Structures are given as C-alpha cells and as structure tokens.
Short mmCIF file of C-alpha atoms in Angstrom, two decimals:
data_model
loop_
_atom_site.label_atom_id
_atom_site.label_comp_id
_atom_site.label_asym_id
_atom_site.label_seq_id
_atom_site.Cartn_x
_atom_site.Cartn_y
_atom_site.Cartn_z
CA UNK A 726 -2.29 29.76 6.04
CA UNK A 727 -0.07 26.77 4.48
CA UNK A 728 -1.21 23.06 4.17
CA UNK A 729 1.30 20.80 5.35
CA UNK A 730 1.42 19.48 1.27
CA UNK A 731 2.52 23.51 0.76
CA UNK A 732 5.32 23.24 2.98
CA UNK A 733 6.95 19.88 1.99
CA UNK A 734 6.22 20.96 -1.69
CA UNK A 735 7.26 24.38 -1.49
CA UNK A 736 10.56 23.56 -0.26
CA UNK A 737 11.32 21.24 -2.80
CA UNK A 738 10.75 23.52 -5.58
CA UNK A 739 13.80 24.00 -7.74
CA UNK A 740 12.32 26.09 -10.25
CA UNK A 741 8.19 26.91 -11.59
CA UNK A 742 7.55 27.33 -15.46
CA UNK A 743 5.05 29.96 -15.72
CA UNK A 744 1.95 28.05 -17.01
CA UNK A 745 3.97 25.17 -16.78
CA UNK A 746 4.97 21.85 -14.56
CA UNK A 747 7.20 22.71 -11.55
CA UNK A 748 10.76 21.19 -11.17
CA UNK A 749 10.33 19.49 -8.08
CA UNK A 750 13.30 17.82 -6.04
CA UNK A 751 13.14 14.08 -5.07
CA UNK A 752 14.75 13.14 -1.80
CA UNK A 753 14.50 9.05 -2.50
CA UNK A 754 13.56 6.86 -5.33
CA UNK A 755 12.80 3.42 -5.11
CA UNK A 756 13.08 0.93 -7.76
CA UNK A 757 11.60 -2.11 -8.18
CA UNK A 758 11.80 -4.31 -11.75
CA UNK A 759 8.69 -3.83 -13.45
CA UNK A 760 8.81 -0.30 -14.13
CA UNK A 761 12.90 0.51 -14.27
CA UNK A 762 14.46 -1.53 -17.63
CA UNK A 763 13.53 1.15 -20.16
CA UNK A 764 14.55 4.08 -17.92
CA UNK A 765 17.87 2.52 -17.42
CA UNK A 766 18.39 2.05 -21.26
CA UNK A 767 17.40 5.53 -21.73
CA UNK A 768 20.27 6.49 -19.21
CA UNK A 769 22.71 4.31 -21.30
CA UNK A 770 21.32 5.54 -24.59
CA UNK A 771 21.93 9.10 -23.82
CA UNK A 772 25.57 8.19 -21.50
CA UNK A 773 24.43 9.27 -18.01
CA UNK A 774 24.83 8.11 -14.88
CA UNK A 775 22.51 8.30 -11.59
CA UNK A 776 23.19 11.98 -10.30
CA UNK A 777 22.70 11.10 -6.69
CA UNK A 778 22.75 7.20 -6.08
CA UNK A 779 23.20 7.46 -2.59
CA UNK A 780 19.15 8.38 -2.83
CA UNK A 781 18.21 5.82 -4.91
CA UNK A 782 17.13 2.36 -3.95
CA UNK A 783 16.36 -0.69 -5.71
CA UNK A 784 14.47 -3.88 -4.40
CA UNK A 785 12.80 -7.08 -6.96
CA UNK A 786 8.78 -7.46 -5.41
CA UNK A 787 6.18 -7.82 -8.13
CA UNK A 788 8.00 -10.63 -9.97
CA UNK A 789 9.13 -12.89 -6.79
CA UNK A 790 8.13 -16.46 -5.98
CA UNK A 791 6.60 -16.38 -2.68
CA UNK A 792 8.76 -19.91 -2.18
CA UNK A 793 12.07 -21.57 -2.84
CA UNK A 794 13.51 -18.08 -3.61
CA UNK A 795 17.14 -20.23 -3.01
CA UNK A 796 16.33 -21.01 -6.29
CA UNK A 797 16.32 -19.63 -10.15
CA UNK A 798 12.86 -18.23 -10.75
CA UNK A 799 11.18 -20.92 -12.84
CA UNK A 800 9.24 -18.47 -14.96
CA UNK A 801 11.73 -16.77 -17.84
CA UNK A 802 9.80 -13.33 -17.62
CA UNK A 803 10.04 -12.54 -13.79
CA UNK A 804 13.70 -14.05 -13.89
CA UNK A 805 14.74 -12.07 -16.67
CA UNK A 806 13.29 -8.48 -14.87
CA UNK A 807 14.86 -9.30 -11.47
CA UNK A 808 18.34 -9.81 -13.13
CA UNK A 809 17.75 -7.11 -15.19
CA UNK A 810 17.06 -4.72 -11.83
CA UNK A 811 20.14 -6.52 -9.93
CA UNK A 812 22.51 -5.52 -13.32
CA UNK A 813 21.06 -2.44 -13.49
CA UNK A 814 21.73 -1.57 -9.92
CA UNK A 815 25.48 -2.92 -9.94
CA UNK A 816 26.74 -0.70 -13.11
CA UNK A 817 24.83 2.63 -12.33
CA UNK A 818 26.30 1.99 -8.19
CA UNK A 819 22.75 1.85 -6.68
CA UNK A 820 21.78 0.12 -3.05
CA UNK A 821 19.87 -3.38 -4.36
CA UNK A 822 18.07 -5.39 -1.87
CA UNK A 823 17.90 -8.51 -3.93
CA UNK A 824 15.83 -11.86 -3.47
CA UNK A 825 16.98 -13.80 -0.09
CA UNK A 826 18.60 -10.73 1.28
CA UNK A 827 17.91 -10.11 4.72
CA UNK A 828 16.31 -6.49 3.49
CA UNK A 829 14.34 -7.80 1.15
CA UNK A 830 10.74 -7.55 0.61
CA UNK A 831 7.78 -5.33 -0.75
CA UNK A 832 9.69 -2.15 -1.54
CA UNK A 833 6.67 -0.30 0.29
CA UNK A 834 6.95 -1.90 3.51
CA UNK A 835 10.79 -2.13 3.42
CA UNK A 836 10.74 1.68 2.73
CA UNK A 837 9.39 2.65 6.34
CA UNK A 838 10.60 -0.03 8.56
CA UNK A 839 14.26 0.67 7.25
CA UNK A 840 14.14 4.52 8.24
CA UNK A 841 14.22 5.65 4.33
CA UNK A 842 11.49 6.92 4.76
CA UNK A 843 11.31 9.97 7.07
CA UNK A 844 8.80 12.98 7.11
CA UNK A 845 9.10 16.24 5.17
CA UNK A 846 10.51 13.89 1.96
CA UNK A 847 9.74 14.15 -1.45
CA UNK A 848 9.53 10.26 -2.74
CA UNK A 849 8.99 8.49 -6.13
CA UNK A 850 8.72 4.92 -7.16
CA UNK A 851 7.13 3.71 -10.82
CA UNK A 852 4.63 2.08 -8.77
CA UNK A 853 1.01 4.01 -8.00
CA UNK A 854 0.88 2.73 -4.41
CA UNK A 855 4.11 4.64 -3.58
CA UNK A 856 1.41 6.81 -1.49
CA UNK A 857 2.07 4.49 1.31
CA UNK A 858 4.95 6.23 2.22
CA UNK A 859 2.75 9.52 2.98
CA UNK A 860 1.99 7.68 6.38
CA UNK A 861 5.34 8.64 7.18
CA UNK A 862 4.55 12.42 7.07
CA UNK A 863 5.86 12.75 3.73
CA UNK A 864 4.95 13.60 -0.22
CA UNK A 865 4.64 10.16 -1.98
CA UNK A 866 3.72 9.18 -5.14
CA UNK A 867 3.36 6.91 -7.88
CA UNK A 868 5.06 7.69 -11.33
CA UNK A 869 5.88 6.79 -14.83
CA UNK A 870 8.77 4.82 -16.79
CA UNK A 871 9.76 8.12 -18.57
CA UNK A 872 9.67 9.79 -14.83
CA UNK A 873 11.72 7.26 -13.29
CA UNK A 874 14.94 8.08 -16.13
CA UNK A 875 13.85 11.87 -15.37
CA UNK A 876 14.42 11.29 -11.58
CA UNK A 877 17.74 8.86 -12.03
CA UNK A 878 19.51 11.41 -14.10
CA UNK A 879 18.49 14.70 -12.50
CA UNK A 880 17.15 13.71 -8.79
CA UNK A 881 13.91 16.23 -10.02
CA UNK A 882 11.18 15.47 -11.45
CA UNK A 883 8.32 17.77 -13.65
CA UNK A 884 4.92 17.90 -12.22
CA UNK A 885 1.86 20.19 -11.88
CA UNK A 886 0.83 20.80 -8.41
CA UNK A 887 -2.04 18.79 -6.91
CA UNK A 888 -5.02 20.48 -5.05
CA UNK A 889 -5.29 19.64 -1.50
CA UNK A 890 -8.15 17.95 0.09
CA UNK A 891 -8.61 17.21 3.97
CA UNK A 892 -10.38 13.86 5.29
CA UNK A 893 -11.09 14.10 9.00
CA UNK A 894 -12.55 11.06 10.56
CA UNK A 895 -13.91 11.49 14.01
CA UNK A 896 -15.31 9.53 16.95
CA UNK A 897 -14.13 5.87 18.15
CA UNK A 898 -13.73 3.03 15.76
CA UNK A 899 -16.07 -0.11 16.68
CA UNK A 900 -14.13 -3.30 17.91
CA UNK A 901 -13.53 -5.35 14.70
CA UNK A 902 -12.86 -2.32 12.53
CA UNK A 903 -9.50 -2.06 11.13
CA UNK A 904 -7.80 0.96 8.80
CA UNK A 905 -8.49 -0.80 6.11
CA UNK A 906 -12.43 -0.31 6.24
CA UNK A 907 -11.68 2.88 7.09
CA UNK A 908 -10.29 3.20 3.79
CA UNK A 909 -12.42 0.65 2.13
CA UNK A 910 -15.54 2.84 3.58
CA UNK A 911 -13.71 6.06 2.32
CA UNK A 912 -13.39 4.60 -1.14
CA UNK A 913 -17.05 3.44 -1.50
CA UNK A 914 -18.07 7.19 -0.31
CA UNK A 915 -15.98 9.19 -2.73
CA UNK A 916 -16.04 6.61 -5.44
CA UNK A 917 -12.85 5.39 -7.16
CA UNK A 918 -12.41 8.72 -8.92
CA UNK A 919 -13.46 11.23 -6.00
CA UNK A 920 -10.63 12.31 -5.53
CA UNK A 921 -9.24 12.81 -8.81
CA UNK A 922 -6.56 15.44 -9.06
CA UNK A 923 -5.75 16.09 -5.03
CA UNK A 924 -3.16 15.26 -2.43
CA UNK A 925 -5.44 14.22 0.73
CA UNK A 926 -4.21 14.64 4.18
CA UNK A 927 -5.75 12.33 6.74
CA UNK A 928 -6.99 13.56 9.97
CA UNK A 929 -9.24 13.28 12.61
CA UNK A 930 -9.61 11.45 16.34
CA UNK A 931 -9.27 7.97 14.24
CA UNK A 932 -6.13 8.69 12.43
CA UNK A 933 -4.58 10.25 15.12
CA UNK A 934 -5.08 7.02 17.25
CA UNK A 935 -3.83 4.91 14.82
CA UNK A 936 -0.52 2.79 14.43
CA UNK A 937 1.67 3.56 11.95
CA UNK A 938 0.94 0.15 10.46
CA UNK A 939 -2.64 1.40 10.24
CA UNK A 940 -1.71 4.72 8.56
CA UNK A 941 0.24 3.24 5.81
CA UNK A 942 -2.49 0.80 4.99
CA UNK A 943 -4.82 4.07 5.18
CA UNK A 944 -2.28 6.01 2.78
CA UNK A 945 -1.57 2.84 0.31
CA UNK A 946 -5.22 3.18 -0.72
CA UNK A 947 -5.69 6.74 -1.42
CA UNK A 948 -4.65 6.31 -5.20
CA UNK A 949 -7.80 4.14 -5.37
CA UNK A 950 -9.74 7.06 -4.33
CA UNK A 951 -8.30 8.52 -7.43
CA UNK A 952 -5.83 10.90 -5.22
CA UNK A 953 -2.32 11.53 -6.38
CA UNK A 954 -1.56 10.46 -3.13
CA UNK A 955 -2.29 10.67 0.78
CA UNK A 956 -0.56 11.59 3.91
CA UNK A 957 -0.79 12.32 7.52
CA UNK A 958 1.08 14.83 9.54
CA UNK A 959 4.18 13.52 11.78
CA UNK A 960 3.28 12.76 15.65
CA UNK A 961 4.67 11.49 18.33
CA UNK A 962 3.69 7.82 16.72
CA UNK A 963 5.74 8.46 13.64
CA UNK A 964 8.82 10.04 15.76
CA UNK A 965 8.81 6.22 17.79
CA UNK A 966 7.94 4.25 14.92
CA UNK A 967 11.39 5.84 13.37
CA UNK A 968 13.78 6.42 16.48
CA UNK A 969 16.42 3.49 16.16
CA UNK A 970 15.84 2.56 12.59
CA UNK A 971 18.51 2.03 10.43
CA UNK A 972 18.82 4.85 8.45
CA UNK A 973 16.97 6.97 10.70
CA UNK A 974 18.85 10.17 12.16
CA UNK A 975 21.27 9.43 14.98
CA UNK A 976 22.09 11.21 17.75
CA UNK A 977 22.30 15.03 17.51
CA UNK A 978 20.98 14.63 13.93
CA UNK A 979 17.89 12.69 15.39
CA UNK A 980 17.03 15.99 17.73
CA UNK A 981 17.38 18.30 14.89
CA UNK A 982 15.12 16.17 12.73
CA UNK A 983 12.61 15.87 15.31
CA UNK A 984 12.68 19.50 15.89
CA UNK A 985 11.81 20.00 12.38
CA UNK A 986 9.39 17.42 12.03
CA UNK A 987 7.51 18.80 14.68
CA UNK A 988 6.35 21.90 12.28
CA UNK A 989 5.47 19.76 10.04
CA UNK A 990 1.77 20.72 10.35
CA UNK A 991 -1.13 22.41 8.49
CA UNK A 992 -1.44 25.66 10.13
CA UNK A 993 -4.84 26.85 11.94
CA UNK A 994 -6.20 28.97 9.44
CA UNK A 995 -4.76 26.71 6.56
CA UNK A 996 -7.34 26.60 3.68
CA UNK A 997 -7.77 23.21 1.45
CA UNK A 998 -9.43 23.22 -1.75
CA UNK A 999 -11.78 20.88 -0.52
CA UNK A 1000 -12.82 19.18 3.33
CA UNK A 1001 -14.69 16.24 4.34
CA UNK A 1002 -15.70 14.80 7.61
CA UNK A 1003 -16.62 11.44 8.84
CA UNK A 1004 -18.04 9.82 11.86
CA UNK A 1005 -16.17 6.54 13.00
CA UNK A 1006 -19.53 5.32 13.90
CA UNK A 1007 -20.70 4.92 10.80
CA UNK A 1008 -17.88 2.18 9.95
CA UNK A 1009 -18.03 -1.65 10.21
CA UNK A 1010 -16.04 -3.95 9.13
CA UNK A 1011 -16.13 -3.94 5.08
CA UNK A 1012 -15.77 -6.30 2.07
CA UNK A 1013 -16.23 -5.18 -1.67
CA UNK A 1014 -18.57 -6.74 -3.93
CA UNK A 1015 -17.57 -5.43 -7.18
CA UNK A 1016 -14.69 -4.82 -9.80
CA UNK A 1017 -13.40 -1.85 -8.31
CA UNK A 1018 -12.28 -0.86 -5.02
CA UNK A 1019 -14.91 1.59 -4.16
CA UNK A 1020 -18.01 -1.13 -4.89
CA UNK A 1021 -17.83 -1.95 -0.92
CA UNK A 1022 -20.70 -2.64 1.03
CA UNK A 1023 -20.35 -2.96 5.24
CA UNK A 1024 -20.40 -6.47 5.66
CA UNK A 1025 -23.57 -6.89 7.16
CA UNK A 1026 -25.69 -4.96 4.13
CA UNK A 1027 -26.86 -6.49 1.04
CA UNK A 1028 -25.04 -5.51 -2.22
CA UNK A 1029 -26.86 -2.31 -3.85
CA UNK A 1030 -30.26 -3.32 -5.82
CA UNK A 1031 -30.83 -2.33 -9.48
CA UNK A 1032 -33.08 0.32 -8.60
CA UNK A 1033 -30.58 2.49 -6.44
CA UNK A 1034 -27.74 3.05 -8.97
CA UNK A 1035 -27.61 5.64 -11.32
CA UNK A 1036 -29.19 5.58 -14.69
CA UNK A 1037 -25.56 5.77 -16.34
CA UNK A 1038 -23.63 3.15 -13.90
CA UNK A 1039 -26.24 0.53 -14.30
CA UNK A 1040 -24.47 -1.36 -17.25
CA UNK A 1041 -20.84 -1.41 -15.21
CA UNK A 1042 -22.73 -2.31 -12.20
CA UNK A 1043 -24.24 -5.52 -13.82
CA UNK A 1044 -21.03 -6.32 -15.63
CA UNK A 1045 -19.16 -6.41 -12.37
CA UNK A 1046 -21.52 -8.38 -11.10
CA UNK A 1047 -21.88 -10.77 -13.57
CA UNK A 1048 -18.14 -11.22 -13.09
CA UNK A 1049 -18.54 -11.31 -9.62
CA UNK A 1050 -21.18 -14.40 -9.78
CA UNK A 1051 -23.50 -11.79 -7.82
CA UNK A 1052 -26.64 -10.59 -7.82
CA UNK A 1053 -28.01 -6.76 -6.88
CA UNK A 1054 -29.45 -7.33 -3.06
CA UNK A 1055 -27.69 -10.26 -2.45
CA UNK A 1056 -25.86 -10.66 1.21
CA UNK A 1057 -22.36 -12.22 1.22
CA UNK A 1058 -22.22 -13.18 4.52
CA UNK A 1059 -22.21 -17.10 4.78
CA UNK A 1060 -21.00 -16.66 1.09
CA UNK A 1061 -18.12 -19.73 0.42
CA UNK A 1062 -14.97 -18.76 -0.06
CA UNK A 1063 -12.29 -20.45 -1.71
CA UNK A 1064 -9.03 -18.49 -1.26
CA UNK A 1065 -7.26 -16.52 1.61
CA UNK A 1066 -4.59 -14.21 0.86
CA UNK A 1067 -2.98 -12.04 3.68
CA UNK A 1068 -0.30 -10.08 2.64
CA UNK A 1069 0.32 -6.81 -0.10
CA UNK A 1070 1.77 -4.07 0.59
CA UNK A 1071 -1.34 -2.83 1.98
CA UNK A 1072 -1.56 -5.22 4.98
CA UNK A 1073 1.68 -7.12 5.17
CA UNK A 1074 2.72 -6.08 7.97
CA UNK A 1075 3.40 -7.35 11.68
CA UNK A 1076 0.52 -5.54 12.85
CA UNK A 1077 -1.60 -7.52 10.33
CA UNK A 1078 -0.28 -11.03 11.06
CA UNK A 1079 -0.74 -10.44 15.11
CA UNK A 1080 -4.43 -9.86 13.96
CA UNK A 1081 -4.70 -12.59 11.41
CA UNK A 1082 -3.16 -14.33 14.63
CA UNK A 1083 -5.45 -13.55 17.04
CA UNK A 1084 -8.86 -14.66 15.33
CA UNK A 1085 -7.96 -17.71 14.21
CA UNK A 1086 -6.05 -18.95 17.34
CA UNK A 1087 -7.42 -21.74 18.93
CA UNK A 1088 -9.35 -22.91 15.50
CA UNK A 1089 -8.42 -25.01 12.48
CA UNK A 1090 -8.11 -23.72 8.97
CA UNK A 1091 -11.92 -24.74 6.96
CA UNK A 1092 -10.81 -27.62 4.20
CA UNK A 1093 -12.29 -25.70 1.38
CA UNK A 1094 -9.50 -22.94 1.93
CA UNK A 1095 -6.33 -22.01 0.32
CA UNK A 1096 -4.03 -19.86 2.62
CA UNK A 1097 -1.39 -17.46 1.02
CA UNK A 1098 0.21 -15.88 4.55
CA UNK A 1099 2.71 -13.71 2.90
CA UNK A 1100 5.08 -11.65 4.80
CA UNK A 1101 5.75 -7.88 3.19
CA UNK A 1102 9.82 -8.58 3.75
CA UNK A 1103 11.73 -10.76 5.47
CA UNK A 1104 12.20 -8.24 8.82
CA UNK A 1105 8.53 -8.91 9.09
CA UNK A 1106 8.83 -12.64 9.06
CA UNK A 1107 11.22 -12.68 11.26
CA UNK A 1108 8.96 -10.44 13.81
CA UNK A 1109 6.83 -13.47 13.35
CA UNK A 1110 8.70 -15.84 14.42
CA UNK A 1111 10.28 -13.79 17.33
CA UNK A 1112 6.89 -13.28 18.73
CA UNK A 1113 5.68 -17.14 18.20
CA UNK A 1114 3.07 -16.31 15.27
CA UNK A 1115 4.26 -18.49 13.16
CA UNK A 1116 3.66 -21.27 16.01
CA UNK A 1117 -0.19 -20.38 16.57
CA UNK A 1118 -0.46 -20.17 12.70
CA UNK A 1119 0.74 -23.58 12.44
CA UNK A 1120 -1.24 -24.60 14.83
CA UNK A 1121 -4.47 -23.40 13.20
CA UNK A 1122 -3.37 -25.25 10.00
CA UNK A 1123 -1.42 -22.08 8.16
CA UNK A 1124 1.60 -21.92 6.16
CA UNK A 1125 3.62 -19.01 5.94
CA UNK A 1126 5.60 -18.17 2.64
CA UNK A 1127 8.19 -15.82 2.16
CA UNK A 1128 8.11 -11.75 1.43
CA UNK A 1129 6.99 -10.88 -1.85
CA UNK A 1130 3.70 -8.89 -3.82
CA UNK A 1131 2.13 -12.67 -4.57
CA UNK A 1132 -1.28 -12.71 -5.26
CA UNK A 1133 -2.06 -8.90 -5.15
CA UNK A 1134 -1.31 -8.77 -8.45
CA UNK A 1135 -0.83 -12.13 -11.32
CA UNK A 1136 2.95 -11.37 -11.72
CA UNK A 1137 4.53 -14.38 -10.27
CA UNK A 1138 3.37 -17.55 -9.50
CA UNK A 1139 0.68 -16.67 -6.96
CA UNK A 1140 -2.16 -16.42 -9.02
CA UNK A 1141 -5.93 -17.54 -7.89
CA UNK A 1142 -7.58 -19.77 -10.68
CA UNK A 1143 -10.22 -18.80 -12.86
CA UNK A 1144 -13.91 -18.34 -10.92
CA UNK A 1145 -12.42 -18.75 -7.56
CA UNK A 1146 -13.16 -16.54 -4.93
CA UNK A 1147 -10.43 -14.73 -2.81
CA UNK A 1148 -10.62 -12.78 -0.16
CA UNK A 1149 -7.50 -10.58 -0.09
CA UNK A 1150 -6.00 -7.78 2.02
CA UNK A 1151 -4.80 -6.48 -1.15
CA UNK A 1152 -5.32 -3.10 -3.09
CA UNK A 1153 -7.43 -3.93 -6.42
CA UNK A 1154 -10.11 -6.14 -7.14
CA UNK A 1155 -9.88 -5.39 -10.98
CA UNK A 1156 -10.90 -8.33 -13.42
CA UNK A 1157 -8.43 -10.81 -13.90
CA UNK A 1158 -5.63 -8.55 -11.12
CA UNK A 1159 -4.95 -12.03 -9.20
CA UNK A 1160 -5.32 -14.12 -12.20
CA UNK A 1161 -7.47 -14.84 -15.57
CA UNK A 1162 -11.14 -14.92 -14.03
CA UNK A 1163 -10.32 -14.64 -10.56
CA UNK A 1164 -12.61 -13.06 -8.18
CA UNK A 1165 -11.05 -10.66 -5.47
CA UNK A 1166 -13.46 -9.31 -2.25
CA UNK A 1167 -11.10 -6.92 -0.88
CA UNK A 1168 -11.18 -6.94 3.30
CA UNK A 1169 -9.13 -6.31 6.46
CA UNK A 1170 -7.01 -9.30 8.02
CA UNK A 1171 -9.53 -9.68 10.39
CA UNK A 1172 -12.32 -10.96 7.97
CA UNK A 1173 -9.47 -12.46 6.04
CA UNK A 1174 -8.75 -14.58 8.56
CA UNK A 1175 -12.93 -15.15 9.58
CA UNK A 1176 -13.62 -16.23 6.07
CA UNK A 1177 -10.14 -18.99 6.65
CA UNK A 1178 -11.05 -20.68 9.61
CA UNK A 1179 -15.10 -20.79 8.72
CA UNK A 1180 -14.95 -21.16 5.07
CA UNK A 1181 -17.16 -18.44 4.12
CA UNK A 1182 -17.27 -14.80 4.52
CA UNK A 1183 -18.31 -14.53 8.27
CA UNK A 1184 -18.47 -11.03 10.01
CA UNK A 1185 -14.51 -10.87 12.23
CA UNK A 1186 -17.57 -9.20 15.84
CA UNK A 1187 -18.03 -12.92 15.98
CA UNK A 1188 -15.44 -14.89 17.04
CA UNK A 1189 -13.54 -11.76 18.69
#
C-alpha cells in the first residue's frame, strides 16, 4: 500500500524524532553560487570539511553572462559569487563545472543529461526548482542556505515528511500543446498555493507519453503549484534517456540498477492523501496574464472579468493587472510583444530548441522583437549545432547565446527593460523577476517562438 514517495523516502531514513523532523539521507547535492557562500563559511567557522564530496557538485548559473563568458564578468557582484563558488569548490575538494567548461550550464539541466541524476535518489540544491530532477524518478527538492551547510557536513538533512498527492492526466494532448501548458493549465487549476505542503506524483496517459524533456519541464513547475516538489515514476523512457550517460551505471551495475528501478512504483492499492484527474482535452496551448504563475488563461480566452473573481482576490487581481498594462476581459491574442526569451531551466533544452526550430523555419524574425535563444548548457548547444538548428535559426534572423539562467531571473545581464513585454519559457512571472518593471507572459516554446516571428502573441495551431 506504499506510494512510490514512501519507498524512496523510507529508505533514506537515517533516524525519525518522535514529533520531530526526520534525518533524511541525501544521495547528491548540487551547488550553484547564489545560495552556497554562507554555508561554506559556516563549514570553515566551525572546521569541517564536506563528509562525502564525491556526492556533491558545484556549477555557476544564476550569475552568468549569456555572452563573452572568455571574459571577466563585467558586473562585480556576479563575478565575485562565481569565484567565490569556484574557491569554495577547490579547498573543500568538490567536482566544479565552471564558466566555459564543456559541462557547464543550468545546474538543472546539466544534472540529468550527465547521469547524476538517476531514480530512487534523494537530491538537494538551495534552489526551489531543484524539483526538476523528480522527472528522473527521484525525490527532489529545493532548500535553504542553513540546509545546504547541514547537507555539506553531514550528507543528511532534517525535514518533516510531505503528504502525497497524485495528478493523473488522461486522454491525447491536442497538436500545439506542449508540457508546459500542461503545467501552466495545472497551475491555473490548483492555484499557486494548491498544493501547499505535498510531494505530487505525475501520472496519467499524457505523462506516460511524454519525453523526458517534457517531464522535467512538467516537474520544474510543481513548486509553483506550491508542492515541495514533483515526480514521475521510472519507465522505459527514463531507463533510455539514462543508458550511456556519463555517470550513469555501466555494465553489470547498469542491469542491477535497472532491476531496481523497475520497482520503483506506487503499488495498486497505494493510498495518497489526496488525487486529482484531468482530461488532456481540456488543454490548449497557454499564456499567463498575471503576476503569478497560476493567473493563466488558454490562449484563445479572454483574461477573467471583475465579476468572476472572488470577493477577497479582487484587489491582487487588479494590481497584477495594472502591472500587467491589462484589463479584466481583455484577449491577448494579436497583443504586441516586445521580447522573446527561450531558455530556463524549464525549457532549455534540445527538445525545446527543435520546436522553437520548427515554427519559425522558413520565416523571418518580426523587427519589433528581441530574441534571447539561450541554451541550458553547453552539451545542449552543441546538440544544436550537430543537428543544424543553429543554421535554420540563423536563417530566420536568431542569435543563439551561450548556457546560462539569463533572463528567467534579473541576476546577470539579461534583464528585460522596464514596461516591456516578454514572453518567456521561464518559471515566474513575479513583478520585477526579469528586471525593474518588466512584464513576463509565461508560455511554451511553441508560442514563444509564434509571438517572434509575428510580433505579437499569435496562437503556435497556426502556422504548424
């Protein structure tokens, strides 16, 4: 009667306070150099090393120039935390991926497409969208500074044990519809805080029939559901997404681990402390409106009038949208844009660009419209340019930069000026996330790349 989230949590308990947090052991940590300085000073401060630093990994994102990275960063703050990281990393003996290495890259998409991260792990990064890694079939989540120092001295970490929610989505997904509106759709039906307080495992026909590129983009967004994190159960997808990866098993190992993975399943009769079910059918392609991820709207439908929100979410509602430039019932579509940004580590992957790709081959980037094609590491831009992406993207008038978080986030020089509007493949759509007064409609590559090549947000159905 176990949940998959009991059996990779229940064998990682090291020891259960009664009424207390459980001592829970970490199989990987990643580090990137927002969240690490102070826990490393806390390690020096009390003289202790990294107890297993053969599990620990260490990779500058947030802070990188998405061009001339041959170069010192220009910017004293992000320079300072990325030597900081690569210092840190050298004297406690950890594995640093550091700008213009051929590893490098958005430490969430690195994660999976270097084999570190395999099904049935525990894994931490200071970073809330470490739930990406639950695509892989694993326990993944965000956590504090104070949590990271816990984790690099002790490999275990103190938590209280989520509840476990299941989100089945069945039927056939419509052409045009991506896992991001999936999640986007998922978000604006559960609200931003709907799923406060669980670990949600994904399921369903439309899961199961997704790529793993797809699953990670569906786990990255389950902590803007509110969820401690999501994940979905190893298949025979995950098993050759992994096979051949570099640290992936090898050999006899890689039977073993297969064998394993295989159980790693909810049973029959297992019970969840709460279900939901969706019908494909109900998704199209989605944009959001709003100042949170869950204000979506498909992109056909008008933005919500006055008269259909709730007495008490009226005032946030109209502050958003004041923000926004919107008004209640207005339709986006035909809506200018003024930015493009296709990256994140929500869809930065190869997956993502051969879509981007595809829509706008054979038309010209609009004149009105900034492009920010970001790779999420350099294996990915490489893909690229093995496949001849990078030649059709050119041809449509598009610039690729190199791997980095850019714009998702105003932490390096990518930011979109104030009262501009972007449409991003990113996570968060918060005021002021890609700069002072910038305007974020979060979307799939697909409409990404509609809104590039016609200038305004146009529905992907179209030009498929």
């Amino acid at each position: 009667m176990n949940t998959l989230f009991d059996k990779i949590w229940d064998k990682h308990v090291v020891q259960k306070i009664d009424d207390g947090p459980t001592q829970l052991y970490i199989d990987r940590l990643y580090c990137h150099e927002v969240t690490t300085p102070q826990a490393f000073d806390g390690l020096r401060e009390r003289g202790l090393k990294c107890l297993r630093p053969q599990q620990i990994f260490c990779m500058p994102d947030h802070n990188t120039p998405t061009h001339d990275q041959d170069k010192p960063i220009e910017d004293p703050v992000s320079r300072k935390q990325v030597d900081v990281l690569a210092r840190n990393a050298q004297e406690f003996g950890l594995t640093h991926y550091g700008m213009m290495s051929p590893d490098n890259g958005i430490i969430h998409v690195v994660g999976p497409e270097k084999g570190l991260s395999l099904p049935g792990m525990t894994i931490v990064c200071g970073d809330s969208h470490t739930s990406t890694h639950g695509a892989m079939g694993a326990v993944a989540f965000g956590i504090g500074t104070s949590e990271v120092e816990m984790v690099l001295a002790s490999q275990c970490i103190l938590q209280q044990k989520p509840k476990s929610m299941r989100i089945s989505i069945n039927g056939t997904l419509q052409q045009g519809v991506t896992a991001k509106d999936v999640a986007l759709y998922l978000m604006s039906q559960l609200t931003t805080s709907g799923a406060t307080g669980y670990f949600v495992e994904y399921a369903g026909d439309v899961v199961r029939s997704m790529s793993m590129e797809g699953r990670l983009t569906l786990c990255n967004l389950s902590i803007e559901m509110g969820a401690r994190g999501g994940f979905v159960a190893p298949d025979e997808t995950t098993f050759a997404y992994i096979r051949g990866r570099e640290y992936a098993p090898k050999g006899e190992d890689w039977e073993k681990a297969v064998a394993y993975w295989r159980t790693l399943k909810s049973d029959a009769d297992a019970l969840f402390d709460r279900e939901l079910t969706f019908d494909a059918a109900d998704i199209e392609p989605r944009i959001t409106y709003g100042t949170n991820p869950g204000m979506g709207i498909g992109i056909t439908e008008p933005i919500p009038t006055l008269d259909s929100i709730g007495e008490a979410g009226k005032a946030s509602f109209l502050k958003s949208l004041a923000y926004m430039q919107f008004e209640p019932g207005q339709r986006l579509l035909g809506q200018q844009v003024d930015y493009v940004f296709l990256g994140a580590c929500t869809n930065g992957r190869i997956e993502n660009f051969r879509a981007f790709a595809s829509l706008v081959k054979g038309h010209k980037k609009a004149d009105n419209i900034v492009a920010w094609l970001v790779p999420g590491s350099w294996a990915v831009s490489r893909q690229i340019c093995e496949e001849g992406l990078d030649k059709v993207l050119q041809e449509a008038g598009f610039e690729l930069r190199q791997p980095g978080c850019s714009a998702c986030l105003a932490m390096n020089d990518d930011k979109v000026p104030a009262g501009k509007l972007c449409v991003a493949t990113s996570n968060r759509n918060f005021e002021g996330r890609q700069g002072p007064g910038a305007r974020t409609i979060l979307a799939s590559p697909l409409v990404a790349a509609a809104a590039a090549i016609t200038g305004v947000i146009t529905d992907p159905r179209e030009l498929l």
